[in-house]
Amino acid sequence: QVQLVESGGGLVQAGGSLRLSCAASGRTFSNYAMGWFRQAPGKEREFVAAISWTGSSTHVSDSVKGRCTISRDNAKNTLYLQMNSLKPEDTAVYYCAADRGRVGRYTDEYDYWGQGTQVTVSS
């Protein structure tokens, strides 16, 4: 199994930035594609970004394109999400997830999930 722990969330004003981290332990981190998802109150969990196990391929949702960057450091077993120009609609719990297969955009493609970190953007 892979254990995932997110950190870096918090309260930020609109236009601000946050860097989320996801620390992985257990099985070899570099064997997994990784993704970030978010879930706002009353809404379904939605895809934010994903990255291949080597980091050579990334995918970002249209809602955050140009504002968010996903990256990973396999030597540190850590996944990152740099979020800039934050908007109130970015407010959600952000989850990282590990995928034993290819990079995916759908929650059912992912095998392991963290507990999430809250991001709140005030207007």
Backbone as JSON, one array per atom type, in Angstrom:
{
  "sequence": "QVQLVESGGGLVQAGGSLRLSCAASGRTFSNYAMGWFRQAPGKEREFVAAISWTGSSTHVSDSVKGRCTISRDNAKNTLYLQMNSLKPEDTAVYYCAADRGRVGRYTDEYDYWGQGTQVTVSS",
  "N": [[0.82, -1.19, 0.0], [0.24, 2.36, -0.36], [0.83, 5.17, 1.54], [-0.48, 8.37, 1.94], [0.02, 11.76, 2.67], [-1.23, 14.91, 2.85], [-0.27, 18.38, 2.89], [0.06, 21.93, 3.57], [-2.16, 23.41, 2.95], [-4.51, 26.11, 3.65], [-5.69, 29.39, 4.7], [-6.09, 31.94, 2.4], [-5.87, 35.06, 0.69], [-7.73, 36.17, -2.18], [-6.0, 36.02, -5.24], [-3.64, 35.31, -4.11], [-1.07, 32.84, -3.3], [-0.42, 29.33, -2.91], [1.39, 26.45, -1.9], [0.92, 23.16, -2.17], [1.76, 20.08, -0.63], [2.42, 16.58, -0.85], [3.21, 13.91, 0.92], [4.56, 10.74, 0.46], [4.57, 7.34, 1.5], [5.51, 3.91, 2.05], [4.98, 1.72, -0.53], [7.07, 1.9, -3.52], [7.35, 5.12, -4.47], [7.96, 6.22, -6.97], [6.91, 4.46, -8.75], [4.35, 5.09, -9.3], [1.84, 6.93, -11.0], [0.64, 10.18, -10.23], [-1.89, 12.26, -8.76], [-3.81, 15.28, -8.27], [-6.81, 16.16, -6.73], [-9.9, 17.88, -6.02], [-12.47, 18.84, -3.73], [-15.31, 20.6, -3.24], [-17.7, 21.9, -0.86], [-20.74, 20.17, -1.08], [-20.32, 19.43, -3.67], [-19.11, 17.25, -6.31], [-16.07, 15.32, -6.22], [-13.38, 16.61, -8.03], [-11.13, 16.56, -10.79], [-7.87, 17.99, -10.72], [-5.06, 18.08, -11.38], [-2.49, 16.03, -12.85], [0.33, 13.78, -12.92], [2.88, 11.95, -14.55], [4.75, 8.92, -13.67], [7.44, 9.44, -14.05], [7.47, 12.13, -14.2], [7.53, 13.38, -16.59], [5.3, 13.81, -18.06], [2.45, 15.8, -17.8], [-0.84, 16.79, -16.75], [-3.42, 19.16, -16.65], [-6.35, 20.56, -15.31], [-8.83, 22.47, -17.07], [-9.91, 24.43, -15.49], [-7.92, 25.33, -13.8], [-5.77, 25.77, -15.35], [-2.8, 27.38, -16.32], [-2.58, 28.6, -13.91], [-1.88, 26.75, -12.0], [0.62, 24.38, -11.14], [1.82, 21.14, -11.36], [4.13, 18.97, -9.81], [6.81, 16.69, -9.02], [9.04, 15.09, -6.71], [10.87, 12.49, -6.83], [12.98, 11.51, -5.36], [12.49, 12.5, -2.88], [10.09, 11.44, -2.34], [7.74, 12.94, -2.73], [4.96, 14.84, -3.75], [3.85, 17.78, -5.44], [1.8, 20.74, -5.58], [1.68, 23.71, -7.01], [-0.03, 26.6, -6.57], [-1.22, 29.49, -7.97], [-2.47, 32.9, -8.22], [-4.95, 32.61, -6.89], [-8.45, 31.94, -6.59], [-11.71, 32.63, -5.17], [-13.38, 30.5, -5.9], [-11.68, 28.39, -5.94], [-11.69, 27.32, -3.47], [-11.72, 24.51, -1.48], [-11.42, 21.08, -0.35], [-8.37, 19.61, -0.86], [-7.04, 16.78, -2.4], [-4.49, 14.33, -2.66], [-3.56, 11.62, -4.8], [-2.7, 8.27, -5.73], [-1.84, 6.34, -8.57], [-1.67, 3.22, -9.98], [-1.6, 2.72, -12.62], [-1.69, 4.3, -15.79], [-1.38, 7.89, -16.21], [-4.22, 9.56, -15.04], [-7.52, 11.11, -15.21], [-9.74, 10.63, -13.74], [-11.5, 9.78, -10.76], [-11.91, 7.07, -10.18], [-9.78, 5.8, -11.29], [-7.68, 5.88, -9.61], [-5.8, 4.5, -6.95], [-4.98, 4.88, -4.32], [-5.51, 7.21, -1.67], [-5.05, 10.36, -0.05], [-5.86, 12.09, 3.06], [-6.62, 14.65, 2.69], [-6.34, 18.27, 2.41], [-7.34, 21.42, 3.55], [-8.16, 24.17, 1.56], [-8.79, 27.52, 1.57], [-10.04, 30.32, 0.03], [-10.3, 33.67, 0.33], [-12.39, 36.41, -0.6]],
  "CA": [[0.0, 0.0, 0.0], [0.89, 3.66, -0.33], [0.21, 6.13, 2.45], [-0.33, 9.73, 1.41], [-0.33, 12.8, 3.63], [-1.17, 16.24, 2.26], [-0.02, 19.52, 3.76], [0.25, 23.17, 2.86], [-3.39, 24.16, 2.79], [-4.71, 27.21, 4.58], [-6.52, 30.51, 4.3], [-5.33, 32.9, 1.61], [-6.7, 36.02, -0.02], [-7.79, 36.03, -3.62], [-4.79, 36.5, -5.88], [-2.48, 34.77, -3.43], [-0.5, 31.57, -3.74], [-0.16, 28.26, -1.95], [2.05, 25.26, -2.42], [0.53, 21.95, -1.48], [2.68, 18.95, -0.69], [1.87, 15.27, -0.55], [4.3, 12.99, 1.27], [4.19, 9.35, 0.25], [5.36, 6.29, 2.15], [5.03, 2.57, 1.72], [5.56, 1.19, -1.76], [7.94, 2.81, -4.25], [6.61, 6.29, -4.96], [8.24, 6.47, -8.38], [6.16, 3.51, -9.57], [2.96, 5.53, -9.4], [1.38, 8.23, -11.46], [0.04, 10.88, -9.1], [-2.85, 13.28, -9.14], [-4.48, 16.14, -7.29], [-8.24, 16.37, -6.92], [-10.46, 18.76, -5.0], [-13.89, 18.68, -3.49], [-15.94, 21.71, -2.54], [-18.92, 21.46, -0.18], [-21.91, 19.92, -1.91], [-19.94, 19.11, -5.05], [-18.34, 16.03, -6.5], [-14.62, 15.46, -6.3], [-13.0, 16.9, -9.4], [-9.71, 16.49, -11.19], [-7.11, 19.23, -10.8], [-3.83, 17.89, -12.14], [-1.88, 14.71, -12.72], [1.7, 13.71, -13.4], [3.35, 10.59, -14.76], [5.69, 8.5, -12.64], [8.74, 10.07, -14.27], [7.31, 13.58, -14.2], [7.69, 13.9, -17.95], [3.97, 14.12, -18.62], [1.51, 16.38, -16.84], [-2.16, 17.19, -17.24], [-4.02, 20.13, -15.74], [-7.73, 20.85, -15.71], [-9.04, 23.79, -17.66], [-10.27, 25.39, -14.45], [-6.72, 25.85, -13.12], [-4.68, 25.88, -16.32], [-2.13, 28.67, -16.29], [-2.45, 29.06, -12.52], [-1.4, 25.67, -11.15], [1.67, 23.52, -11.68], [2.07, 19.92, -10.6], [5.5, 18.47, -9.93], [7.14, 15.65, -8.05], [10.44, 14.82, -6.41], [10.88, 11.06, -6.48], [14.01, 11.28, -4.34], [11.9, 12.87, -1.6], [8.76, 10.81, -2.24], [6.81, 14.03, -2.5], [4.22, 15.45, -4.85], [3.57, 19.19, -5.15], [0.88, 21.51, -6.42], [1.86, 25.14, -6.84], [-1.24, 27.3, -7.0], [-1.07, 30.95, -8.01], [-3.66, 33.67, -8.61], [-6.08, 31.85, -6.36], [-9.78, 32.54, -6.66], [-12.63, 32.03, -4.17], [-13.92, 29.23, -6.39], [-10.69, 27.32, -5.69], [-11.9, 26.82, -2.12], [-12.08, 23.08, -1.48], [-10.45, 20.16, 0.23], [-7.52, 19.09, -1.92], [-6.57, 15.43, -2.14], [-3.57, 13.7, -3.59], [-3.91, 10.23, -5.06], [-1.7, 7.48, -6.45], [-2.42, 5.51, -9.61], [-0.72, 2.2, -10.42], [-1.62, 2.66, -14.07], [-1.27, 5.51, -16.48], [-1.92, 9.14, -15.69], [-5.66, 9.61, -15.27], [-8.28, 12.27, -14.77], [-10.96, 10.18, -13.08], [-11.23, 9.29, -9.42], [-11.87, 5.6, -10.08], [-8.51, 5.3, -11.81], [-6.68, 6.01, -8.57], [-5.84, 3.39, -6.01], [-4.73, 5.31, -2.94], [-5.88, 8.6, -1.44], [-4.75, 10.98, 1.22], [-7.0, 12.56, 3.83], [-6.98, 15.97, 2.2], [-5.94, 19.49, 3.09], [-8.31, 22.46, 3.23], [-7.74, 25.44, 0.98], [-9.87, 28.5, 1.61], [-9.63, 31.57, -0.61], [-11.25, 34.73, 0.67], [-12.5, 37.45, -1.64]],
  "C": [[0.86, 1.25, 0.0], [0.11, 4.55, 0.63], [0.55, 7.54, 1.97], [-0.79, 10.74, 2.45], [-0.13, 14.16, 2.99], [-0.87, 17.3, 3.33], [0.07, 20.78, 2.9], [-1.01, 23.97, 2.61], [-3.49, 25.29, 3.81], [-5.66, 28.25, 4.02], [-5.66, 31.54, 3.57], [-6.3, 33.85, 0.92], [-6.68, 35.75, -1.52], [-6.56, 36.7, -4.25], [-3.52, 35.95, -5.26], [-2.06, 33.42, -3.96], [-0.39, 30.61, -2.57], [0.59, 27.16, -2.66], [1.65, 24.08, -1.57], [1.59, 20.88, -1.66], [1.94, 17.67, -0.34], [3.03, 14.32, -0.32], [3.81, 11.56, 1.16], [5.12, 8.42, 1.01], [4.74, 4.95, 1.8], [5.74, 2.06, 0.48], [6.31, 2.29, -2.52], [7.13, 3.91, -4.93], [6.77, 6.45, -6.46], [7.54, 5.47, -9.3], [4.75, 3.96, -9.88], [2.83, 6.86, -10.13], [0.63, 8.86, -10.28], [-0.92, 11.96, -9.59], [-3.3, 14.11, -7.95], [-5.95, 16.28, -7.7], [-8.71, 17.33, -5.84], [-11.96, 18.53, -4.89], [-14.4, 19.85, -2.65], [-17.22, 21.21, -1.88], [-20.08, 21.32, -1.15], [-21.61, 19.58, -3.34], [-19.17, 17.82, -5.11], [-16.84, 16.33, -6.52], [-14.23, 15.64, -7.76], [-11.49, 16.89, -9.59], [-9.1, 17.88, -11.22], [-5.9, 19.06, -11.69], [-3.3, 16.49, -11.9], [-0.5, 14.72, -13.35], [2.11, 12.26, -13.51], [4.4, 10.22, -13.72], [7.07, 9.09, -12.83], [8.67, 11.58, -14.13], [7.38, 14.19, -15.58], [6.38, 14.3, -18.6], [3.06, 14.67, -17.52], [0.21, 16.76, -17.54], [-2.78, 18.11, -16.18], [-5.44, 20.43, -16.23], [-7.85, 22.26, -16.26], [-9.32, 24.84, -16.59], [-9.06, 26.0, -13.74], [-5.56, 26.05, -14.08], [-4.12, 27.29, -16.33], [-1.93, 29.22, -14.89], [-1.83, 28.0, -11.61], [-0.36, 24.82, -11.89], [1.85, 22.32, -10.77], [3.5, 19.46, -10.84], [5.72, 17.4, -8.88], [8.64, 15.55, -7.88], [10.49, 13.37, -5.94], [11.93, 10.73, -5.43], [13.47, 11.59, -2.95], [10.53, 12.25, -1.38], [7.66, 11.84, -2.01], [6.25, 14.56, -3.81], [3.88, 16.88, -4.45], [2.47, 19.72, -6.08], [1.08, 22.98, -6.08], [0.64, 25.84, -7.41], [-1.05, 28.8, -6.88], [-2.38, 31.6, -8.44], [-4.94, 32.98, -8.15], [-7.37, 32.66, -6.37], [-10.68, 31.92, -5.58], [-13.18, 30.68, -4.61], [-12.91, 28.08, -6.3], [-10.84, 26.74, -4.29], [-12.43, 25.41, -2.15], [-11.1, 22.33, -0.59], [-9.68, 19.55, -0.94], [-6.92, 17.76, -1.5], [-5.49, 15.04, -3.13], [-3.93, 12.22, -3.68], [-2.83, 9.58, -5.9], [-2.38, 6.48, -7.37], [-1.37, 4.5, -10.09], [-0.63, 2.11, -11.94], [-1.09, 3.94, -14.69], [-1.86, 6.75, -15.8], [-3.4, 9.24, -16.02], [-6.31, 10.86, -14.72], [-9.5, 11.9, -13.95], [-10.64, 9.52, -11.75], [-11.13, 7.78, -9.36], [-10.63, 4.99, -10.7], [-7.43, 5.25, -10.74], [-6.9, 4.99, -7.47], [-5.7, 3.8, -4.55], [-4.98, 6.81, -2.84], [-5.39, 9.07, -0.09], [-6.02, 11.47, 1.89], [-7.44, 13.96, 3.43], [-6.46, 17.12, 3.05], [-6.87, 20.62, 2.62], [-7.63, 23.69, 2.66], [-8.95, 26.36, 0.96], [-9.34, 29.82, 1.04], [-10.7, 32.61, -0.33], [-11.24, 35.81, -0.4], [-12.19, 38.83, -1.08]]
}
